[in-house]
Short mmCIF file of C-alpha atoms and ligand atoms in Angstrom, two decimals:
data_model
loop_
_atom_site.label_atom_id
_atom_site.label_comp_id
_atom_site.label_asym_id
_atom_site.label_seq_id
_atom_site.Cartn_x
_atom_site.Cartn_y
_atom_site.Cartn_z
CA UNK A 1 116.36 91.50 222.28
CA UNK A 2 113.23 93.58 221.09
CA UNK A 3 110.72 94.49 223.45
CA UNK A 4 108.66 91.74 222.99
CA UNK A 5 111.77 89.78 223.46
CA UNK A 6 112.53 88.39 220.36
CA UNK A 7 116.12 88.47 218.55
CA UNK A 8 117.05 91.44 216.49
CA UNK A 9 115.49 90.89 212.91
CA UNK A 10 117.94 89.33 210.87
CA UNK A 11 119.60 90.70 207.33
CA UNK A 12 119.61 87.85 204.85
CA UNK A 13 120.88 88.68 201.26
CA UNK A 14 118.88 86.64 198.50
CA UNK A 15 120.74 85.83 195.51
CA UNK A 16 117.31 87.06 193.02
CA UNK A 17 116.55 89.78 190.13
CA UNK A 18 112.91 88.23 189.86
CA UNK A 19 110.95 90.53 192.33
CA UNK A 20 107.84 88.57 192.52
CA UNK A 21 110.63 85.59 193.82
CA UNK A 22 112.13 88.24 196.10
CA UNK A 23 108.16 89.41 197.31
CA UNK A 24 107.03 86.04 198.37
CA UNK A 25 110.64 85.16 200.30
CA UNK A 26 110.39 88.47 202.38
CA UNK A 27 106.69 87.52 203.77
CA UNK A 28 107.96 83.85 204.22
CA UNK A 29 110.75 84.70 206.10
CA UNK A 30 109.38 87.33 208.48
CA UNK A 31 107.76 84.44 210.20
CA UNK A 32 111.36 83.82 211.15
CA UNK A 33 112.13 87.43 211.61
CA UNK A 34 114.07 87.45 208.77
CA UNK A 35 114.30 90.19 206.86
CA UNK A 36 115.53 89.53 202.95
CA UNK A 37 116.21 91.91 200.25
CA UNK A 38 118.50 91.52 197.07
CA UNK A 39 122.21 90.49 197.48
CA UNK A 40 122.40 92.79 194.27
CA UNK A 41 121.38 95.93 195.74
CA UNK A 42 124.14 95.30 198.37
CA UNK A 43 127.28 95.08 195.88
CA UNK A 44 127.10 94.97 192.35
CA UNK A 45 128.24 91.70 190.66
CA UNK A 46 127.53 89.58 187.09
CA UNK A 47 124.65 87.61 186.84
CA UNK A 48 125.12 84.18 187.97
CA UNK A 49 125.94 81.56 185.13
CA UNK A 50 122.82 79.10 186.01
CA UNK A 51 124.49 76.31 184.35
CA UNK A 52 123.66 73.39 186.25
CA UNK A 53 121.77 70.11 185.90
CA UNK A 54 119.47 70.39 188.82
CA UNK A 55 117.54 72.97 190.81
CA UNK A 56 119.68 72.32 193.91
CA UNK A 57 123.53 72.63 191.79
CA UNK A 58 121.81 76.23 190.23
CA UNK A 59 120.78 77.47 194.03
CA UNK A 60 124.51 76.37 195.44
CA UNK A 61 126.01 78.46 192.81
CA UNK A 62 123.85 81.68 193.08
CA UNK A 63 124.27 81.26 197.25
CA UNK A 64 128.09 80.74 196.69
CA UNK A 65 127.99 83.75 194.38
CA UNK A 66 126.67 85.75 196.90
CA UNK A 67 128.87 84.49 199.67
CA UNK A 68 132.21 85.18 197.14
CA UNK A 69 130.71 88.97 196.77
CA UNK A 70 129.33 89.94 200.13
CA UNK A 71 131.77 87.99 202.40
CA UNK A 72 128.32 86.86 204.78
CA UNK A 73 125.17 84.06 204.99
CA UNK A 74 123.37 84.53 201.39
CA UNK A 75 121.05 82.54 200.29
CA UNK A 76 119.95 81.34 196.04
CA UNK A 77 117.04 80.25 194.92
CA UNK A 78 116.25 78.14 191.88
CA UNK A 79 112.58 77.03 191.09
CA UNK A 80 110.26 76.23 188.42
CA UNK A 81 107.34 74.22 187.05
CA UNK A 82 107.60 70.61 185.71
CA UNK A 83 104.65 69.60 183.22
CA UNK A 84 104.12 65.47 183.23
CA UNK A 85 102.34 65.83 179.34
CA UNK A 86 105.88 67.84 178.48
CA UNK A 87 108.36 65.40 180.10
CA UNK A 88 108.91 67.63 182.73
CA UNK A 89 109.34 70.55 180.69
CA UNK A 90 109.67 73.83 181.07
CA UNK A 91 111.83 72.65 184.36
CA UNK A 92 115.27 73.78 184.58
CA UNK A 93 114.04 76.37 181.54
CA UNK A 94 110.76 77.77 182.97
CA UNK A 95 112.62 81.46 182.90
CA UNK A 96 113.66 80.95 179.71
CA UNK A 97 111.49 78.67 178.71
CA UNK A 98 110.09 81.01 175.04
CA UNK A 99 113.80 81.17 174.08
CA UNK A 100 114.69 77.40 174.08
CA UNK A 101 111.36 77.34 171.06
CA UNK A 102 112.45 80.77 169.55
CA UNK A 103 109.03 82.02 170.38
CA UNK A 104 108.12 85.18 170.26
CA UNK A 105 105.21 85.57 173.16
CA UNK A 106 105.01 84.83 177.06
CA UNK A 107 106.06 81.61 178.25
CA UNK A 108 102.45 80.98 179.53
CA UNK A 109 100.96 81.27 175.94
CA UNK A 110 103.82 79.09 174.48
CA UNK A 111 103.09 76.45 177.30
CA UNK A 112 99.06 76.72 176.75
CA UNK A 113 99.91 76.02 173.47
CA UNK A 114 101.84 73.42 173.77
CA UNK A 115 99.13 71.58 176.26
CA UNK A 116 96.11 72.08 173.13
CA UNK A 117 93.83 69.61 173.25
CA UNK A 118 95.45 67.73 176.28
CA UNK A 119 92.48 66.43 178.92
CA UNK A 120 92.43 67.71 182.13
CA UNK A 121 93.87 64.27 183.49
CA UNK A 122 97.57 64.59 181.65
CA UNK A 123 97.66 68.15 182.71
CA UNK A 124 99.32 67.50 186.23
CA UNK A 125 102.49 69.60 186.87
CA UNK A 126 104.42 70.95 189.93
CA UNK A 127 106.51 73.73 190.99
CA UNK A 128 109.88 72.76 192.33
CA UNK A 129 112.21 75.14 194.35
CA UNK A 130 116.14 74.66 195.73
CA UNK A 131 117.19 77.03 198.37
CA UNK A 132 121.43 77.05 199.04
CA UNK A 133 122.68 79.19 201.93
CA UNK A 134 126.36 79.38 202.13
CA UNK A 135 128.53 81.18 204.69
CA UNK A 136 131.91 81.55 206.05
CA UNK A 137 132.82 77.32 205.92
CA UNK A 138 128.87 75.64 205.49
CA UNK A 139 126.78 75.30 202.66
CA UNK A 140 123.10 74.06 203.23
CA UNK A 141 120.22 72.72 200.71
CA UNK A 142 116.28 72.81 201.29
CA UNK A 143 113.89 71.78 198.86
CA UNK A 144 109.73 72.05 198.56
CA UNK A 145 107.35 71.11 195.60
CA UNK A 146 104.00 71.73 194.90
CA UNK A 147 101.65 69.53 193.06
CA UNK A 148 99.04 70.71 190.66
CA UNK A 149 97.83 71.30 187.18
CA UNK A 150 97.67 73.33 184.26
CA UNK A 151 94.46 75.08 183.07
CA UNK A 152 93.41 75.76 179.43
CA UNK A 153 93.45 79.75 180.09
CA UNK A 154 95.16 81.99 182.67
CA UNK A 155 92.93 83.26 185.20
CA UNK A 156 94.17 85.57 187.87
CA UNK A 157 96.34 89.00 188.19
CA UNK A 158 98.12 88.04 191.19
CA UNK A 159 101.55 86.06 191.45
CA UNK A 160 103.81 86.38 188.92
CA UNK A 161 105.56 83.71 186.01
CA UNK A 162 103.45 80.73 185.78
CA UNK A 163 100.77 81.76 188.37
CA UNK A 164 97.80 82.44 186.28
CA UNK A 165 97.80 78.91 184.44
CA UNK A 166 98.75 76.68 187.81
CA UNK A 167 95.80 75.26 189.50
CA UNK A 168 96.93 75.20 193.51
CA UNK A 169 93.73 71.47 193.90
CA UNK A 170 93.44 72.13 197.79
CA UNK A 171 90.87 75.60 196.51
CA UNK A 172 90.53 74.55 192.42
CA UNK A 173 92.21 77.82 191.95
CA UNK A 174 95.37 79.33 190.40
CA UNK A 175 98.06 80.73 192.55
CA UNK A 176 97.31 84.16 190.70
CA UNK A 177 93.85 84.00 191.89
CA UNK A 178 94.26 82.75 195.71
CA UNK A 179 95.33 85.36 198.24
CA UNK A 180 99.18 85.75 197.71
CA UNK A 181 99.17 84.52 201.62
CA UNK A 182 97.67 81.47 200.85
CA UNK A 183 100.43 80.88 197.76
CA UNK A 184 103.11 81.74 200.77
CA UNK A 185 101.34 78.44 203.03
CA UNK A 186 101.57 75.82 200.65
CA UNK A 187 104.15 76.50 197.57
CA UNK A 188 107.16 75.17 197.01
CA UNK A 189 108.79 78.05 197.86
CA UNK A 190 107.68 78.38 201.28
CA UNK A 191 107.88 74.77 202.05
CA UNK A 192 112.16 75.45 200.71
CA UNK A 193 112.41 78.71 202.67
CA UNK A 194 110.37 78.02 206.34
CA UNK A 195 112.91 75.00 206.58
CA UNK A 196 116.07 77.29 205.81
CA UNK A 197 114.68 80.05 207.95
CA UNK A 198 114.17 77.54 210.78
CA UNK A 199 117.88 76.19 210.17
CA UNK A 200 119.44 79.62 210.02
CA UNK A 201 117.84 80.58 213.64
CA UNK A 202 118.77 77.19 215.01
CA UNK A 203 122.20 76.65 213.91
CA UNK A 204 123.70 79.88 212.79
CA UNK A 205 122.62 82.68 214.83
CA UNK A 206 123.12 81.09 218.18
CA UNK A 207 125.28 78.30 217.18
CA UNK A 208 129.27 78.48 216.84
CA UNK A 209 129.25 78.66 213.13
CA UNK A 210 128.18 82.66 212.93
CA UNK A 211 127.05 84.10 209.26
P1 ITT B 1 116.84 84.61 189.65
O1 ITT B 1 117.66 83.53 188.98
O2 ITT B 1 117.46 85.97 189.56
O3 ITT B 1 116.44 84.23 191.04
P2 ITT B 1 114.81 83.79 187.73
O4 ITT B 1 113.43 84.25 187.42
O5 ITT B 1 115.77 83.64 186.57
O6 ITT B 1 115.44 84.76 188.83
P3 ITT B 1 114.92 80.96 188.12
O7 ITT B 1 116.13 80.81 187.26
O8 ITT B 1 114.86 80.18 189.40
O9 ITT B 1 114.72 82.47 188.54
O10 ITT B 1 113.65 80.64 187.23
C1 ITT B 1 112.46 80.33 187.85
C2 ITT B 1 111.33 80.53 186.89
O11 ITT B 1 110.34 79.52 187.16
C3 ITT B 1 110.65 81.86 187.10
O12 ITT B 1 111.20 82.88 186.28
C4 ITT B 1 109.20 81.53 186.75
O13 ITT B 1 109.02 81.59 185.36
C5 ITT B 1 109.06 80.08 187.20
N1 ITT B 1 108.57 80.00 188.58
C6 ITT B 1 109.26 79.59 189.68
N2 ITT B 1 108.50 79.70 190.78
C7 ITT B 1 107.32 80.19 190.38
C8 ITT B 1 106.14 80.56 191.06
O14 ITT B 1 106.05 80.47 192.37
N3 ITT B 1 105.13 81.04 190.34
C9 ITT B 1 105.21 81.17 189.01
N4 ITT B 1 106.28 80.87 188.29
C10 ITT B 1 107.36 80.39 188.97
#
């Protein structure tokens, strides 16, 4: 116990090389008092093959990849944006998403592009994130989205990836504009991670399954 009497802060490894990812986790977990940093900067080990058909399947296998390599709780991530006009596209692509089109640009200009001359009613899209922990005999899934819509430019310098061109409809503005705190309230990231941190203090720091 701290002074205040809380419990220690706890060490969670994230299974992440995207920093903006890793920014928004840390300030959604301290809530928790939580405190995650990269499960790469702990031991060095290959990038995770993200090879499978859903959000959730890609999380597991980072998390288990983490567990496998650092022997403790870890926890994966796997997110991105699904555009209705695009079939759900970018989706399990939105990293890679100029690659898959051989274009040579950002992913936001290739995705403005592809939304030309679409109305502002068949521009709906959402973000979508999977968060696996796995530890010592337990594996775990949470899941938040984030409704929306695309806008004809990017506005904003906050945020990173898709930020600039997602309208967040509860302030008409993107999630590069709004106060990253705000973007930590509602997306679907902190919806995923403020129901694993709850889990991880309820069931496996006091429980009988220990990380
Ligand atoms: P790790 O696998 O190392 O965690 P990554 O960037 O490759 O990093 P993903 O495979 O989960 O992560 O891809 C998610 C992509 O979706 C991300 O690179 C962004 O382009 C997009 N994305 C997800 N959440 C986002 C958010 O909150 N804001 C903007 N773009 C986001």
């Amino acid at each position: 116990m701290d002074q205040a009497g809380l419990n220690p802060v706890f060490d969670l490894p994230i299974v992440t090389r995207n920093q903006g990812k890793l920014r928004e986790i840390s300030e959604i977990l301290k809530l928790f008092r939580i405190r995650a940093f990269s499960a790469y900067h702990l031991t060095n080990f290959d990038e995770v093959n993200e090879n499978g058909d859903t959000y959730a399947e890609n999380a597991l296998l980072k998390a288990r990849q983490g567990y496998v390599h650092t022997g403790g709780l870890c926890a994966g991530e796997d997110s991105g944006l699904e555009v209705d006009e695009l079939d759900g596209a970018p989706g399990l692509f939105s990293a890679r998403f100029g690659e898959k089109f051989a274009f040579v640009g950002d992913n936001n200009t290739l995705l403005l592009s592809l939304l030309e001359g679409v109305p502002p009613e068949r521009r709906s899209a959402r973000f979508r994130a999977a968060v696996a922990l796995a530890w010592e005999g337990g594996e775990k899934l949470f899941e938040g989205v984030c409704e929306g819509w695309i806008r004809e430019t990017p506005r904003g310098e906050g945020g990173f990836g898709y930020d600039p061109v997602f309208i967040f409809p509860l302030f008409e503005k993107t999630f590069a504009e709004l106060d990253v705190s705000v973007k930590n309230t509602y997306s679907h990231r902190a919806v995923a991670f403020r129901s694993a941190g709850e889990f991880i203090l309820k069931n496996l720091l006091k429980g009988s399954v220990r990380p």
